[in-house]
mmCIF file of C-alpha atoms and ligand atoms in Angstrom:
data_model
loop_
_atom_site.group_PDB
_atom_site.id
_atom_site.type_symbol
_atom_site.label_atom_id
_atom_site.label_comp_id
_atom_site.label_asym_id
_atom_site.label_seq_id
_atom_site.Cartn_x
_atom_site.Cartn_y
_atom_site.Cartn_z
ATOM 1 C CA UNK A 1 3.932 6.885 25.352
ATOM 2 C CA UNK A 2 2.871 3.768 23.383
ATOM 3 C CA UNK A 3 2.582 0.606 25.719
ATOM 4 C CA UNK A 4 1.394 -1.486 22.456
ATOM 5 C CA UNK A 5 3.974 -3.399 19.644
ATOM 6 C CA UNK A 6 1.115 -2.941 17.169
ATOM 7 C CA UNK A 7 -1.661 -0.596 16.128
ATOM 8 C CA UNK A 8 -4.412 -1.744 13.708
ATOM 9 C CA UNK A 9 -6.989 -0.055 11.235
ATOM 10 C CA UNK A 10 -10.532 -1.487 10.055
ATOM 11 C CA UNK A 11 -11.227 0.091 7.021
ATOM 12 C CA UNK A 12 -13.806 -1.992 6.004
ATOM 13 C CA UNK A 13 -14.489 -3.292 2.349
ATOM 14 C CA UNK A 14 -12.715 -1.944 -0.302
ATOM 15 C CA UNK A 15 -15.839 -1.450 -2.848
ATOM 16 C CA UNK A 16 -17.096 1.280 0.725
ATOM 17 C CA UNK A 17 -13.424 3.156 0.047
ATOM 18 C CA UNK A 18 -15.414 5.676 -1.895
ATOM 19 C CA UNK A 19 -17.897 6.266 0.024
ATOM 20 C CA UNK A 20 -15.896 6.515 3.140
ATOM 21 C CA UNK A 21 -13.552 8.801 2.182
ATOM 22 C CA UNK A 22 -13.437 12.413 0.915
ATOM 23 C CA UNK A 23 -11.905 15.443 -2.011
ATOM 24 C CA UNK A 24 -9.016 15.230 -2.703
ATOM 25 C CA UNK A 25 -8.060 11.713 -1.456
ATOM 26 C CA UNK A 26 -11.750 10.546 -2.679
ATOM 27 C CA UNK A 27 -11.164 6.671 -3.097
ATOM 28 C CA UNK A 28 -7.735 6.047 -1.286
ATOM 29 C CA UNK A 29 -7.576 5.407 2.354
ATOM 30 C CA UNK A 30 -3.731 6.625 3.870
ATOM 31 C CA UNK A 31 -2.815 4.630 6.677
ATOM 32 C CA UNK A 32 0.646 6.239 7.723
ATOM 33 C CA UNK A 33 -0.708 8.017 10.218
ATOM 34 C CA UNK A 34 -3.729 6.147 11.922
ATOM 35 C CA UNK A 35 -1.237 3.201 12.478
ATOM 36 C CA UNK A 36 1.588 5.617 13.371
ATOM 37 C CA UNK A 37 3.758 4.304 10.550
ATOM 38 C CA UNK A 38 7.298 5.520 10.134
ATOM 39 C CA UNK A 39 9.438 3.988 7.225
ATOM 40 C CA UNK A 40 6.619 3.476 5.005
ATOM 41 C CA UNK A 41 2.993 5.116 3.565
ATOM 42 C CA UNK A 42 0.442 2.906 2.436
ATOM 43 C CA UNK A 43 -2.763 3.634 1.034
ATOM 44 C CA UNK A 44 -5.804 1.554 0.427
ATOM 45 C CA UNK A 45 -7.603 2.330 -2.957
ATOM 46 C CA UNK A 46 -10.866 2.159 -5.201
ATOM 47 C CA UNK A 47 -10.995 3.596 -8.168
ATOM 48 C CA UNK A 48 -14.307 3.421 -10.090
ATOM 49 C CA UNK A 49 -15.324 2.038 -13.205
ATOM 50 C CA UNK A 50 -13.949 3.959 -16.189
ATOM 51 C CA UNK A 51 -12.289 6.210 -13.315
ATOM 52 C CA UNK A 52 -9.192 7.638 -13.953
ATOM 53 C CA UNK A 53 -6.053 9.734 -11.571
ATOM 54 C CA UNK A 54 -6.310 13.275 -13.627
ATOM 55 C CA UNK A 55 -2.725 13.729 -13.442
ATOM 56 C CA UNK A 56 0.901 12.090 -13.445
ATOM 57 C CA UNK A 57 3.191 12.431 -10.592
ATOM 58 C CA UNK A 58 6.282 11.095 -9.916
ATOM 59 C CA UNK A 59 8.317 10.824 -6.319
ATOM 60 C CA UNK A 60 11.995 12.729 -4.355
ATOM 61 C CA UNK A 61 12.884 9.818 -2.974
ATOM 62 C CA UNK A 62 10.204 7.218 -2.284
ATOM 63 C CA UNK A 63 9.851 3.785 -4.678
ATOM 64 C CA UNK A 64 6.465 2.490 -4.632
ATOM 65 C CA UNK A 65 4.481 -0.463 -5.038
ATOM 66 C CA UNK A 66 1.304 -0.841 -6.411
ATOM 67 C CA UNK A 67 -0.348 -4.722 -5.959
ATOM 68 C CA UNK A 68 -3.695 -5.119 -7.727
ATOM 69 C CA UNK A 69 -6.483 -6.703 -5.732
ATOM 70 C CA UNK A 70 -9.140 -6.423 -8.038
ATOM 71 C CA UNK A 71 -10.380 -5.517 -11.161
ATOM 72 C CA UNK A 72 -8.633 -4.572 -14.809
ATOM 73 C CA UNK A 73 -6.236 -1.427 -15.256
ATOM 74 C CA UNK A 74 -3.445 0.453 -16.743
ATOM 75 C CA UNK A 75 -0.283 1.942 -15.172
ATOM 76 C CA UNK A 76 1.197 4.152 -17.774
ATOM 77 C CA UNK A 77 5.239 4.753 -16.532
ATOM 78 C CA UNK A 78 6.822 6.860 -18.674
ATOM 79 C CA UNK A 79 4.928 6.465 -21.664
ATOM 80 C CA UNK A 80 4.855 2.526 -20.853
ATOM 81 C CA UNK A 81 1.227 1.126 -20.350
ATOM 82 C CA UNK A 82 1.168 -2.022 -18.230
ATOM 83 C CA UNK A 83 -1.917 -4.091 -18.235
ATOM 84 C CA UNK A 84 -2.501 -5.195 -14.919
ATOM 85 C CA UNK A 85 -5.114 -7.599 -12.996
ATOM 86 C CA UNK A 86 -5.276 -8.912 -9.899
ATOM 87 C CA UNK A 87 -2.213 -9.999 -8.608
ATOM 88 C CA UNK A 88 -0.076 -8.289 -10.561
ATOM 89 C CA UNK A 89 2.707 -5.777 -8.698
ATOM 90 C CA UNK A 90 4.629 -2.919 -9.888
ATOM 91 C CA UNK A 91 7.481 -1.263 -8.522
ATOM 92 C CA UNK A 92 8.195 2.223 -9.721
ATOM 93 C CA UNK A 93 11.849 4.304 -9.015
ATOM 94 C CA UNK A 94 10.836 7.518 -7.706
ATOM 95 C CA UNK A 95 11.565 9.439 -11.137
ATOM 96 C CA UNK A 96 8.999 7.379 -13.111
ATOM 97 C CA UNK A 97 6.922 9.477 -14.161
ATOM 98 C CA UNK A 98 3.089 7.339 -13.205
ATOM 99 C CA UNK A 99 -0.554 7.633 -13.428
ATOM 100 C CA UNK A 100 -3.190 4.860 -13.749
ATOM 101 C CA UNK A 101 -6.816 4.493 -14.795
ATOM 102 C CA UNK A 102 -9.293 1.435 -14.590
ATOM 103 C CA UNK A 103 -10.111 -0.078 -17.806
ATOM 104 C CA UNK A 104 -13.640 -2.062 -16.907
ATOM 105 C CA UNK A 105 -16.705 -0.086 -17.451
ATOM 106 C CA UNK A 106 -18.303 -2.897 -14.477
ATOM 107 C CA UNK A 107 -15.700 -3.221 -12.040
ATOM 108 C CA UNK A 108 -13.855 -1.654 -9.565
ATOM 109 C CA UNK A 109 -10.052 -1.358 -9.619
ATOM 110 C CA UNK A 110 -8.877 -2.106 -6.174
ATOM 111 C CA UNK A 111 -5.033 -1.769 -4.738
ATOM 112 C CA UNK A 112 -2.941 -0.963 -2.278
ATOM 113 C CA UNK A 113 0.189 1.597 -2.548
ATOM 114 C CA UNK A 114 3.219 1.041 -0.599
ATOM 115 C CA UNK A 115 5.555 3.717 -0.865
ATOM 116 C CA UNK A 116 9.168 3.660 1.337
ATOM 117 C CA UNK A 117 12.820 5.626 0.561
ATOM 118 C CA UNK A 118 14.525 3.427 -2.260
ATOM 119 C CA UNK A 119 17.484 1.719 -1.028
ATOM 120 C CA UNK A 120 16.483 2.193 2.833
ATOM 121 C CA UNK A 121 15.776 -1.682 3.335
ATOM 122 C CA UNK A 122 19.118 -3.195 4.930
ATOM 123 C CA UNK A 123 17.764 -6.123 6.413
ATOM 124 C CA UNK A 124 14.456 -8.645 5.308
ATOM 125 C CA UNK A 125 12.709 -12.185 5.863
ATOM 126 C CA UNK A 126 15.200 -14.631 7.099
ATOM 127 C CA UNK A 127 18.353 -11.851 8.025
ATOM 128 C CA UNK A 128 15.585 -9.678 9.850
ATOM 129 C CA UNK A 129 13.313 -12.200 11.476
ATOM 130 C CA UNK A 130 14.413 -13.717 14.785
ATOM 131 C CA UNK A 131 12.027 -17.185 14.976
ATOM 132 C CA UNK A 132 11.325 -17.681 19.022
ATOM 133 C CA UNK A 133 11.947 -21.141 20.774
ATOM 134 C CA UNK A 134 8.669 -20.913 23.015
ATOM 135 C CA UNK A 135 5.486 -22.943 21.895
ATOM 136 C CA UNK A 136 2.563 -20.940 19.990
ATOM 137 C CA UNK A 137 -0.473 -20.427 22.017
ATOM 138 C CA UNK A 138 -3.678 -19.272 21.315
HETATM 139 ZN ZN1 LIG B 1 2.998 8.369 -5.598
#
């Protein structure tokens, strides 16, 4: 029984992903299930200079999200490349058909993948969030 509203991961730096991790998630960090996640997965990722994901993949039923932290890449989405940098965001529908690779031959390509059932999200920001009357403390 969980007597917590919250759980919480240190993964430490991004540019230690690598190292911390192993074959065949080598780089990427899941967090569904140390947090105890259930509508979404998330992963934390590092992907090496001139690295590349060896294969494409696409999804059932899950959208995801990929926001750049760091770094210079490609998504390729069916046949589409998208150059992307940090900050940039793309959603993909489930049948897009994905892979990625890091373009610098210096950097790292850091991101984080947020992946949840398309059209599961009923309720967000201001029709979701309930703002309290009592005084923030510290
Ligand atoms: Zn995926």
């Amino acid at each position: 029984m969980q007597d917590r509203n919250y759980t919480m991961v240190q993964a430490g730096l991004f540019e230690k992903l690598l190292s911390v991790t192993e074959a065949p998630s080598k780089g990427k960090l899941f967090l569904k299930e140390p947090l105890g996640l259930t509508s979404m997965e998330v992963s934390l990722n590092q992907l090496p200079p001139g690295g590349e994901v060896p294969f494409y993949h696409k999804h059932k039923e899950n959208e995801e999200l990929y926001v750049f932290i760091r770094g210079q890449g490609q998504v390729q989405v069916d046949s589409d490349i998208l150059e992307v940098t940090e900050g940039s965001s793309v959603r993909i529908a489930p049948q897009g058909v994905r892979t990625l690779r890091n373009t610098s031959e210096t950097e790292d390509l850091c991101f984080i993948v947020i992946q949840a059932k398309e059209h599961s999200l009923t309720q967000w920001v201001m029709t979701d969030g309930i703002i309290l009357e009592e005084p923030v403390k510290w």
